[in-house]
Structures are given as C-alpha cells and as structure tokens.
C-alpha cells in the first residue's frame, strides 16, 4: 500500500463536482487568487503557525513574514530555565539576547511595528557601583544593544518597556529619532537603587503615553518635557505605585510632571485620560491644562477626591469651576470614586455610552473620610462581624448617593447608554429598576445589586431591554438577605431556573448571566421531547457554568478592576 500523498501546489485546489468525489474527464484545477490567500492568512495570530507558514513555500513566506514580525515581544529571565532537563537556548545566549541580535543583524527589523521588552535583568555588584556612582557595564551594554535594535526598526510605531531597570538616555534618544513612533509605554522599576533620573526628550509624533508604577522614591525619569512637546498626544495614562496611597505618603507633586505645561500655558490635546493611585494635593491648576471639550473617555481609579485625608480632597473640589467648563463630550467613564460631591459630573454632560462604577473589591471604605484620616466605621459590627441592615448613617448616605447617581445617569445618558456597571454598595429597589429599564432601552451589558424582593421582578423587566446580552447581579456586602438568596441555591439550581426563563423568545438574546461569584453562559435552544398542555414542544436553553477567565473579553467583568488594563 502506497502511503505517499501526491503533492498539490499551495494555490490550487481540487474541486468536487456536484458533491461527488468521482470526476469524469481530465483533472480540473482551480487557481486560488493571491488576494484571497492573503485574507485567509490574515486571521492567523499564533506566531508558531505563522512561522510554519513561512517555511512552507516562498510565496507563503512573502505573504506571512510581515505578519510574523509585526509584533515582537522579548522577555528576559533572571535565572536559566530548563526545558525537558536541558537549558533553554543550549549552545547560545538567552532567547532575549538572541532576539535582540536577530533584530540588529537580520533584515527583518524594518517589518517590526510593535516592540515590547519585559522581564528581569540581574545586576552584579550593585552596592559597589552605588558607592562609586556608576552604572554597571552590563546595564549599559544592554541599553546599547536595545538602542541598536531601535535604530534598525525604522518603522516602529509602538514601544513598551517593562524591564526591571530603567531605560538609559541612549534608548530615549533612539526613540526620539523615530519618525513614526505613536505609542510609548514605560513601567518604572520598584527598586530604590540610586540612579540619576533622565529627562526624556520630546517625541513629537507621540499619540499615546502610558507610564506605570511611578514612585518618587525610586528615581523615576522626568516626563515633563515629553508632555509639553507632545502636541499630538491623544491618550495619557499615569499610574502611581499603590504603596504611596497605602502609606498615606504625600510625596507626589503635580508640578514635577505638568510644571512645564503650566509654565507654557500648554493645553494637553488628549481625548483619553487615565489616573491611577494619584495621592496628592492639586498644587497647580490641573483642570486648566485639559481641553474638556475634547476628552471622550476618563479613568479615575483611587485618584482625585478618593483620598484618605480631607485636606487633600479639598484641593480637588470642582465646585469652584463654572458649570460650562465641565461640559465635556464624554463617552466612557470608569471610576471607583463615588460620592455626592462627584456625582454631579454625570449631570454636566450628556451622551455617555459606557459607565463602569467599580465595586468594593480592593476598597478600604466607602464615602468620606473621618477626621484624622481614619476610615469611617463600616456597616459591620466590630464584635460579631455581622452586617447591619438598619438605617445607620453610612447606610443612609450610601442609599442617597446611589439614588442620585442613578437619577443623573438615567436622565442625561439613558438613551445612549450601552454598558452600565453600578456599584455593589447600592441595592436597587423595584422603583429604581423600573426607572433604569424605562430610561435605558439600548443597554447591552448591565451590572447591579438588587434587593432580594426585586430578584423575581427582574424576570418580568428583562423583555423590555431588547438589546441586552449580558446581565450581572452583584453581591451587596451590606445586604445579607440578597447574598443569602444567591448562595442558598446551588449553581445547578440556578442553571435549571435560567434554562426555563431564557428559553422564552423575549430573552433569547441574553448570552451571559452572573450571580455573585457564579457565571453562566446561555447556549442554543434545545427541545426536551415533552409537550405542554397545548401540544407545543417544550424547549429549554442550554446553560453551562463558566470560569471567570472565560469572560475576560466581556467589559462588565473586564473593567471591574482597579488595575490598568492592557490594550
């Protein structure tokens, strides 16, 4: 028996005639157009698959090699890794260094559009170099190799630095020489190794700047000149070390980052602003440096007004500004700062499409701070730890804040809202839910906490949200009865109820439902084989429980985190 498979050219297929494998007459061959092949291979995103295609034929190599080298990500490890008992890259240098060598010595560097460097680089004799005030030769040689690779990637558009040591001046100079660099991401190390801060030179083509893990005690580089010269900047994300807020350390000064902008009266032309873990007083007029009529999306997480000390909060009061100056064109809002003082921002603009009010995960308290910077007592008894559902001052404040947010969101943004995630500290009543359903008919993703008696009402109101695809019921940590309603039944019991309810024609568009820690995916309609009293077949919805990792692509879960999201 001959097992040899006859070879067929890559761009030819053997068609079947009328679905039959038997063909009469001479063999027919149809040529597949190259533009169609390009479209097909454009769906490949696994580097291993693309590398195999490059080794298939010359034409496929020509088609897929730009896609293979479009994004290059190199990771360094402090220790040698072993695979099947053998050291990685046996006979050569580490994969990180060999990757840099490939960019420098081969002709593929011009195909790279996105370059990412991350990982650990072990430094030797650190204390000796600190006493001598010198940079270790290993660090300098590494930056020289990276600079050579940057000079070769002449069409680089995005650069990301996540190594555990800072870039040196030579790397920044290489980035500033690029003519098409539009995105720069810097993650500063958390080590306190003394090293002279570098003034980052201007990159006039920059459109996106993300700087994470900023810590004034860890010698971060100076981005002030970069900001004042970035006249095309559209997206600015700044993330400070969580250590600063946790230790209530007032070491951040806006003058350090935006002082040049304030001196030059430069208005940042950004459309997206993200501030994370900003703990400082407003020592310069930060709002005046923003064109609020151009900002389309804002992320304020543990920043601006969410401080643990009153004197810092007071410097960020926006009541001093005229209402007209706060009239922005926001389409996206993600924040964990929920108070009466800040909810009026939702009433000074219209047209929000996505609103994410982060839940209590990771927050130490809710509401204003008490004198002395200590958090207000929680709604739990200090002796028993049992939540108190009575009308405590904090519960009343929480309820009033939630109703005010809901009123402004439904009044000003109801017709345009697509995604809405409310705080888990607010349990919606039947009237609140009715207002939400009536005012926001175009919702596709909805997350909220409900009072226990509203759980059944939710079934009747779902048909009035025809575009709804995702529903997430949050657990209110202060509502023990609602939490018991979720946990008293097993996931299988929840699935059985949803299998019946989601099989109705008016709810068949719903794909995912979350109930506290449980997440369920609704599948196809299936027939049970039974018939009702009218002789109609009984149908049920296929329901399965899924892990949180399987809903990372759904915004109502992905956005509910205090961390900076990856692009």
PDB file of C-alpha atoms in Angstrom, residues 13-230:
ATOM      1  CA  UNK A  13      -7.482  23.134  -5.060  1.00  0.00           C
ATOM      2  CA  UNK A  14      -9.230  20.037  -6.405  1.00  0.00           C
ATOM      3  CA  UNK A  15     -12.954  20.835  -6.547  1.00  0.00           C
ATOM      4  CA  UNK A  16     -15.717  18.284  -6.212  1.00  0.00           C
ATOM      5  CA  UNK A  17     -18.370  18.196  -8.923  1.00  0.00           C
ATOM      6  CA  UNK A  18     -21.945  18.220  -7.575  1.00  0.00           C
ATOM      7  CA  UNK A  19     -20.681  16.978  -4.217  1.00  0.00           C
ATOM      8  CA  UNK A  20     -19.226  13.777  -5.677  1.00  0.00           C
ATOM      9  CA  UNK A  21     -15.620  12.732  -5.313  1.00  0.00           C
ATOM     10  CA  UNK A  22     -15.615  10.926  -8.668  1.00  0.00           C
ATOM     11  CA  UNK A  23     -14.614  13.170 -11.556  1.00  0.00           C
ATOM     12  CA  UNK A  24     -15.028  12.439 -15.215  1.00  0.00           C
ATOM     13  CA  UNK A  25     -12.620  13.614 -17.836  1.00  0.00           C
ATOM     14  CA  UNK A  26      -9.275  15.270 -17.208  1.00  0.00           C
ATOM     15  CA  UNK A  27      -8.473  16.509 -13.723  1.00  0.00           C
ATOM     16  CA  UNK A  28      -9.802  20.028 -13.117  1.00  0.00           C
ATOM     17  CA  UNK A  29      -7.732  22.560 -11.189  1.00  0.00           C
ATOM     18  CA  UNK A  30      -8.917  25.957  -9.919  1.00  0.00           C
ATOM     19  CA  UNK A  31      -6.422  28.692  -9.086  1.00  0.00           C
ATOM     20  CA  UNK A  32      -6.995  30.468  -5.763  1.00  0.00           C
ATOM     21  CA  UNK A  33      -6.289  34.225  -6.107  1.00  0.00           C
ATOM     22  CA  UNK A  34      -3.402  35.576  -4.056  1.00  0.00           C
ATOM     23  CA  UNK A  35      -5.514  38.342  -2.546  1.00  0.00           C
ATOM     24  CA  UNK A  36      -7.848  35.673  -1.163  1.00  0.00           C
ATOM     25  CA  UNK A  37      -4.887  33.785   0.299  1.00  0.00           C
ATOM     26  CA  UNK A  38      -3.728  36.999   1.977  1.00  0.00           C
ATOM     27  CA  UNK A  39      -7.171  37.445   3.563  1.00  0.00           C
ATOM     28  CA  UNK A  40      -7.207  33.852   4.821  1.00  0.00           C
ATOM     29  CA  UNK A  41      -3.761  34.018   6.387  1.00  0.00           C
ATOM     30  CA  UNK A  42      -4.609  37.392   7.899  1.00  0.00           C
ATOM     31  CA  UNK A  43      -6.681  35.550  10.507  1.00  0.00           C
ATOM     32  CA  UNK A  44      -3.639  33.737  11.874  1.00  0.00           C
ATOM     33  CA  UNK A  45      -2.406  35.223  15.155  1.00  0.00           C
ATOM     34  CA  UNK A  46      -0.257  32.431  16.615  1.00  0.00           C
ATOM     35  CA  UNK A  47       3.460  33.076  15.952  1.00  0.00           C
ATOM     36  CA  UNK A  48       4.120  29.313  15.739  1.00  0.00           C
ATOM     37  CA  UNK A  49       1.533  28.913  12.972  1.00  0.00           C
ATOM     38  CA  UNK A  50       2.912  31.909  11.108  1.00  0.00           C
ATOM     39  CA  UNK A  51       6.467  30.542  11.386  1.00  0.00           C
ATOM     40  CA  UNK A  52       5.339  27.215   9.898  1.00  0.00           C
ATOM     41  CA  UNK A  53       3.660  29.027   7.020  1.00  0.00           C
ATOM     42  CA  UNK A  54       6.888  30.939   6.347  1.00  0.00           C
ATOM     43  CA  UNK A  55       8.701  27.614   5.908  1.00  0.00           C
ATOM     44  CA  UNK A  56       6.092  26.187   3.534  1.00  0.00           C
ATOM     45  CA  UNK A  57       6.959  27.988   0.312  1.00  0.00           C
ATOM     46  CA  UNK A  58       8.496  31.175  -0.986  1.00  0.00           C
ATOM     47  CA  UNK A  59       5.141  32.759  -1.760  1.00  0.00           C
ATOM     48  CA  UNK A  60       3.725  31.999   1.686  1.00  0.00           C
ATOM     49  CA  UNK A  61       6.894  33.344   3.247  1.00  0.00           C
ATOM     50  CA  UNK A  62       6.443  36.553   1.291  1.00  0.00           C
ATOM     51  CA  UNK A  63       2.845  36.808   2.471  1.00  0.00           C
ATOM     52  CA  UNK A  64       3.208  35.875   6.163  1.00  0.00           C
ATOM     53  CA  UNK A  65       6.624  37.164   7.224  1.00  0.00           C
ATOM     54  CA  UNK A  66       5.431  40.808   7.651  1.00  0.00           C
ATOM     55  CA  UNK A  67       2.658  39.493   9.852  1.00  0.00           C
ATOM     56  CA  UNK A  68       5.058  37.302  11.838  1.00  0.00           C
ATOM     57  CA  UNK A  69       7.384  40.192  12.691  1.00  0.00           C
ATOM     58  CA  UNK A  70       4.703  42.870  13.061  1.00  0.00           C
ATOM     59  CA  UNK A  71       4.743  42.444  16.847  1.00  0.00           C
ATOM     60  CA  UNK A  72       7.911  41.335  18.631  1.00  0.00           C
ATOM     61  CA  UNK A  73       7.825  40.611  22.366  1.00  0.00           C
ATOM     62  CA  UNK A  74      11.052  39.651  24.159  1.00  0.00           C
ATOM     63  CA  UNK A  75      11.103  38.501  27.782  1.00  0.00           C
ATOM     64  CA  UNK A  76      14.180  38.167  29.958  1.00  0.00           C
ATOM     65  CA  UNK A  77      14.522  35.822  32.940  1.00  0.00           C
ATOM     66  CA  UNK A  78      16.899  36.275  35.862  1.00  0.00           C
ATOM     67  CA  UNK A  79      17.642  32.554  36.022  1.00  0.00           C
ATOM     68  CA  UNK A  80      18.334  29.975  33.326  1.00  0.00           C
ATOM     69  CA  UNK A  81      15.205  27.998  32.511  1.00  0.00           C
ATOM     70  CA  UNK A  82      15.289  24.277  31.788  1.00  0.00           C
ATOM     71  CA  UNK A  83      13.005  22.506  29.326  1.00  0.00           C
ATOM     72  CA  UNK A  84      12.879  18.695  29.480  1.00  0.00           C
ATOM     73  CA  UNK A  85      16.069  18.735  31.521  1.00  0.00           C
ATOM     74  CA  UNK A  86      18.033  20.856  29.041  1.00  0.00           C
ATOM     75  CA  UNK A  87      18.851  24.549  29.463  1.00  0.00           C
ATOM     76  CA  UNK A  88      16.928  26.862  27.209  1.00  0.00           C
ATOM     77  CA  UNK A  89      18.900  28.016  24.148  1.00  0.00           C
ATOM     78  CA  UNK A  90      21.577  25.374  24.667  1.00  0.00           C
ATOM     79  CA  UNK A  91      24.781  26.406  22.892  1.00  0.00           C
ATOM     80  CA  UNK A  92      23.768  30.060  22.563  1.00  0.00           C
ATOM     81  CA  UNK A  93      22.835  33.087  24.613  1.00  0.00           C
ATOM     82  CA  UNK A  94      19.476  33.683  26.271  1.00  0.00           C
ATOM     83  CA  UNK A  95      16.436  33.958  23.971  1.00  0.00           C
ATOM     84  CA  UNK A  96      16.119  37.624  24.956  1.00  0.00           C
ATOM     85  CA  UNK A  97      19.630  38.484  23.789  1.00  0.00           C
ATOM     86  CA  UNK A  98      19.335  36.299  20.692  1.00  0.00           C
ATOM     87  CA  UNK A  99      16.112  38.115  19.807  1.00  0.00           C
ATOM     88  CA  UNK A 100      17.868  41.479  20.040  1.00  0.00           C
ATOM     89  CA  UNK A 101      20.713  40.078  17.944  1.00  0.00           C
ATOM     90  CA  UNK A 102      18.235  38.974  15.299  1.00  0.00           C
ATOM     91  CA  UNK A 103      16.771  42.480  15.067  1.00  0.00           C
ATOM     92  CA  UNK A 104      20.214  44.054  14.799  1.00  0.00           C
ATOM     93  CA  UNK A 105      21.853  41.661  12.319  1.00  0.00           C
ATOM     94  CA  UNK A 106      18.999  40.480  10.074  1.00  0.00           C
ATOM     95  CA  UNK A 107      16.852  42.337   7.551  1.00  0.00           C
ATOM     96  CA  UNK A 108      13.518  41.765   9.327  1.00  0.00           C
ATOM     97  CA  UNK A 109      13.788  44.730  11.713  1.00  0.00           C
ATOM     98  CA  UNK A 110      12.124  47.027   9.175  1.00  0.00           C
ATOM     99  CA  UNK A 111       8.999  44.825   9.395  1.00  0.00           C
ATOM    100  CA  UNK A 112       8.575  45.382  13.148  1.00  0.00           C
ATOM    101  CA  UNK A 113       5.783  47.764  14.124  1.00  0.00           C
ATOM    102  CA  UNK A 114       5.410  46.919  17.835  1.00  0.00           C
ATOM    103  CA  UNK A 115       8.322  46.083  20.156  1.00  0.00           C
ATOM    104  CA  UNK A 116       7.894  45.001  23.775  1.00  0.00           C
ATOM    105  CA  UNK A 117      10.699  44.288  26.267  1.00  0.00           C
ATOM    106  CA  UNK A 118       9.885  42.825  29.668  1.00  0.00           C
ATOM    107  CA  UNK A 119      11.299  40.667  32.407  1.00  0.00           C
ATOM    108  CA  UNK A 120      14.211  40.674  34.826  1.00  0.00           C
ATOM    109  CA  UNK A 121      17.857  41.576  34.325  1.00  0.00           C
ATOM    110  CA  UNK A 122      20.097  40.594  37.232  1.00  0.00           C
ATOM    111  CA  UNK A 123      22.684  43.231  38.130  1.00  0.00           C
ATOM    112  CA  UNK A 124      26.004  42.313  39.748  1.00  0.00           C
ATOM    113  CA  UNK A 125      27.926  44.296  42.386  1.00  0.00           C
ATOM    114  CA  UNK A 126      25.081  46.777  42.819  1.00  0.00           C
ATOM    115  CA  UNK A 127      26.319  48.268  46.097  1.00  0.00           C
ATOM    116  CA  UNK A 128      29.836  48.800  44.743  1.00  0.00           C
ATOM    117  CA  UNK A 129      28.519  50.695  41.744  1.00  0.00           C
ATOM    118  CA  UNK A 130      26.229  52.751  44.006  1.00  0.00           C
ATOM    119  CA  UNK A 131      29.180  53.834  46.141  1.00  0.00           C
ATOM    120  CA  UNK A 132      31.162  54.725  43.022  1.00  0.00           C
ATOM    121  CA  UNK A 133      28.218  56.492  41.406  1.00  0.00           C
ATOM    122  CA  UNK A 134      28.484  54.405  38.262  1.00  0.00           C
ATOM    123  CA  UNK A 135      26.076  52.486  36.084  1.00  0.00           C
ATOM    124  CA  UNK A 136      27.005  48.786  35.770  1.00  0.00           C
ATOM    125  CA  UNK A 137      28.580  47.894  32.444  1.00  0.00           C
ATOM    126  CA  UNK A 138      26.011  45.119  31.977  1.00  0.00           C
ATOM    127  CA  UNK A 139      23.176  47.665  32.107  1.00  0.00           C
ATOM    128  CA  UNK A 140      24.971  49.997  29.700  1.00  0.00           C
ATOM    129  CA  UNK A 141      25.681  47.195  27.220  1.00  0.00           C
ATOM    130  CA  UNK A 142      22.056  46.085  27.393  1.00  0.00           C
ATOM    131  CA  UNK A 143      20.843  49.599  26.587  1.00  0.00           C
ATOM    132  CA  UNK A 144      23.347  49.869  23.734  1.00  0.00           C
ATOM    133  CA  UNK A 145      22.008  46.626  22.226  1.00  0.00           C
ATOM    134  CA  UNK A 146      18.425  47.856  22.589  1.00  0.00           C
ATOM    135  CA  UNK A 147      19.391  51.182  21.017  1.00  0.00           C
ATOM    136  CA  UNK A 148      20.888  49.330  18.033  1.00  0.00           C
ATOM    137  CA  UNK A 149      17.701  47.317  17.642  1.00  0.00           C
ATOM    138  CA  UNK A 150      15.599  50.514  17.806  1.00  0.00           C
ATOM    139  CA  UNK A 151      17.741  52.144  15.121  1.00  0.00           C
ATOM    140  CA  UNK A 152      17.077  49.150  12.864  1.00  0.00           C
ATOM    141  CA  UNK A 153      13.300  49.205  13.401  1.00  0.00           C
ATOM    142  CA  UNK A 154      12.836  52.352  11.367  1.00  0.00           C
ATOM    143  CA  UNK A 155       9.073  51.817  11.016  1.00  0.00           C
ATOM    144  CA  UNK A 156       8.410  51.177  14.693  1.00  0.00           C
ATOM    145  CA  UNK A 157       5.043  52.517  15.841  1.00  0.00           C
ATOM    146  CA  UNK A 158       4.738  51.200  19.401  1.00  0.00           C
ATOM    147  CA  UNK A 159       7.385  50.618  22.076  1.00  0.00           C
ATOM    148  CA  UNK A 160       6.824  49.061  25.510  1.00  0.00           C
ATOM    149  CA  UNK A 161       9.442  48.860  28.294  1.00  0.00           C
ATOM    150  CA  UNK A 162       8.681  46.528  31.229  1.00  0.00           C
ATOM    151  CA  UNK A 163      12.167  45.510  32.302  1.00  0.00           C
ATOM    152  CA  UNK A 164      13.090  45.776  35.986  1.00  0.00           C
ATOM    153  CA  UNK A 165      15.606  48.547  35.354  1.00  0.00           C
ATOM    154  CA  UNK A 166      15.137  51.961  33.776  1.00  0.00           C
ATOM    155  CA  UNK A 167      15.992  52.861  30.197  1.00  0.00           C
ATOM    156  CA  UNK A 168      19.090  54.991  29.823  1.00  0.00           C
ATOM    157  CA  UNK A 169      19.450  58.173  27.820  1.00  0.00           C
ATOM    158  CA  UNK A 170      20.685  56.298  24.731  1.00  0.00           C
ATOM    159  CA  UNK A 171      17.395  54.373  24.459  1.00  0.00           C
ATOM    160  CA  UNK A 172      15.308  57.531  24.790  1.00  0.00           C
ATOM    161  CA  UNK A 173      17.394  59.254  22.116  1.00  0.00           C
ATOM    162  CA  UNK A 174      16.841  56.345  19.761  1.00  0.00           C
ATOM    163  CA  UNK A 175      13.068  56.537  20.323  1.00  0.00           C
ATOM    164  CA  UNK A 176      13.015  60.288  19.703  1.00  0.00           C
ATOM    165  CA  UNK A 177      14.756  59.769  16.344  1.00  0.00           C
ATOM    166  CA  UNK A 178      11.973  57.514  15.045  1.00  0.00           C
ATOM    167  CA  UNK A 179       9.683  59.235  12.566  1.00  0.00           C
ATOM    168  CA  UNK A 180       6.593  57.105  13.122  1.00  0.00           C
ATOM    169  CA  UNK A 181       6.521  56.250  16.857  1.00  0.00           C
ATOM    170  CA  UNK A 182       2.983  56.903  18.101  1.00  0.00           C
ATOM    171  CA  UNK A 183       2.735  54.802  21.286  1.00  0.00           C
ATOM    172  CA  UNK A 184       5.121  54.668  24.255  1.00  0.00           C
ATOM    173  CA  UNK A 185       4.592  52.567  27.387  1.00  0.00           C
ATOM    174  CA  UNK A 186       7.009  52.765  30.329  1.00  0.00           C
ATOM    175  CA  UNK A 187       6.865  50.677  33.510  1.00  0.00           C
ATOM    176  CA  UNK A 188       9.334  52.032  36.043  1.00  0.00           C
ATOM    177  CA  UNK A 189      11.003  49.570  38.434  1.00  0.00           C
ATOM    178  CA  UNK A 190      10.027  49.462  42.103  1.00  0.00           C
ATOM    179  CA  UNK A 191      13.604  49.091  43.392  1.00  0.00           C
ATOM    180  CA  UNK A 192      15.219  52.032  45.144  1.00  0.00           C
ATOM    181  CA  UNK A 193      18.600  51.641  43.515  1.00  0.00           C
ATOM    182  CA  UNK A 194      20.038  55.190  43.284  1.00  0.00           C
ATOM    183  CA  UNK A 195      20.259  56.218  39.666  1.00  0.00           C
ATOM    184  CA  UNK A 196      20.168  59.645  38.106  1.00  0.00           C
ATOM    185  CA  UNK A 197      16.742  60.464  36.621  1.00  0.00           C
ATOM    186  CA  UNK A 198      16.741  61.043  32.869  1.00  0.00           C
ATOM    187  CA  UNK A 199      14.935  63.919  31.182  1.00  0.00           C
ATOM    188  CA  UNK A 200      13.051  62.126  28.406  1.00  0.00           C
ATOM    189  CA  UNK A 201      13.482  64.010  25.118  1.00  0.00           C
ATOM    190  CA  UNK A 202      10.463  65.079  23.037  1.00  0.00           C
ATOM    191  CA  UNK A 203       8.726  62.656  20.682  1.00  0.00           C
ATOM    192  CA  UNK A 204       6.596  64.919  18.523  1.00  0.00           C
ATOM    193  CA  UNK A 205       4.739  62.074  16.785  1.00  0.00           C
ATOM    194  CA  UNK A 206       3.531  60.549  20.055  1.00  0.00           C
ATOM    195  CA  UNK A 207      -0.211  59.923  20.318  1.00  0.00           C
ATOM    196  CA  UNK A 208      -0.351  57.579  23.317  1.00  0.00           C
ATOM    197  CA  UNK A 209       1.703  57.675  26.521  1.00  0.00           C
ATOM    198  CA  UNK A 210       1.311  55.156  29.353  1.00  0.00           C
ATOM    199  CA  UNK A 211       3.559  55.435  32.402  1.00  0.00           C
ATOM    200  CA  UNK A 212       3.026  52.920  35.210  1.00  0.00           C
ATOM    201  CA  UNK A 213       4.437  52.245  38.685  1.00  0.00           C
ATOM    202  CA  UNK A 214       5.609  55.818  39.236  1.00  0.00           C
ATOM    203  CA  UNK A 215       7.244  56.172  42.660  1.00  0.00           C
ATOM    204  CA  UNK A 216       9.109  59.397  43.564  1.00  0.00           C
ATOM    205  CA  UNK A 217      11.354  57.405  45.935  1.00  0.00           C
ATOM    206  CA  UNK A 218      12.505  55.063  43.139  1.00  0.00           C
ATOM    207  CA  UNK A 219      14.144  57.694  40.934  1.00  0.00           C
ATOM    208  CA  UNK A 220      11.657  57.739  38.011  1.00  0.00           C
ATOM    209  CA  UNK A 221      12.580  59.558  34.842  1.00  0.00           C
ATOM    210  CA  UNK A 222      11.252  63.042  34.039  1.00  0.00           C
ATOM    211  CA  UNK A 223       8.343  63.097  31.554  1.00  0.00           C
ATOM    212  CA  UNK A 224       7.574  66.843  31.798  1.00  0.00           C
ATOM    213  CA  UNK A 225       9.405  67.806  28.579  1.00  0.00           C
ATOM    214  CA  UNK A 226       7.834  64.844  26.780  1.00  0.00           C
ATOM    215  CA  UNK A 227       4.347  66.042  27.766  1.00  0.00           C
ATOM    216  CA  UNK A 228       4.788  69.687  26.826  1.00  0.00           C
ATOM    217  CA  UNK A 229       6.184  68.822  23.374  1.00  0.00           C
ATOM    218  CA  UNK A 230       3.687  66.062  22.547  1.00  0.00           C
TER     219      UNK A 230
END
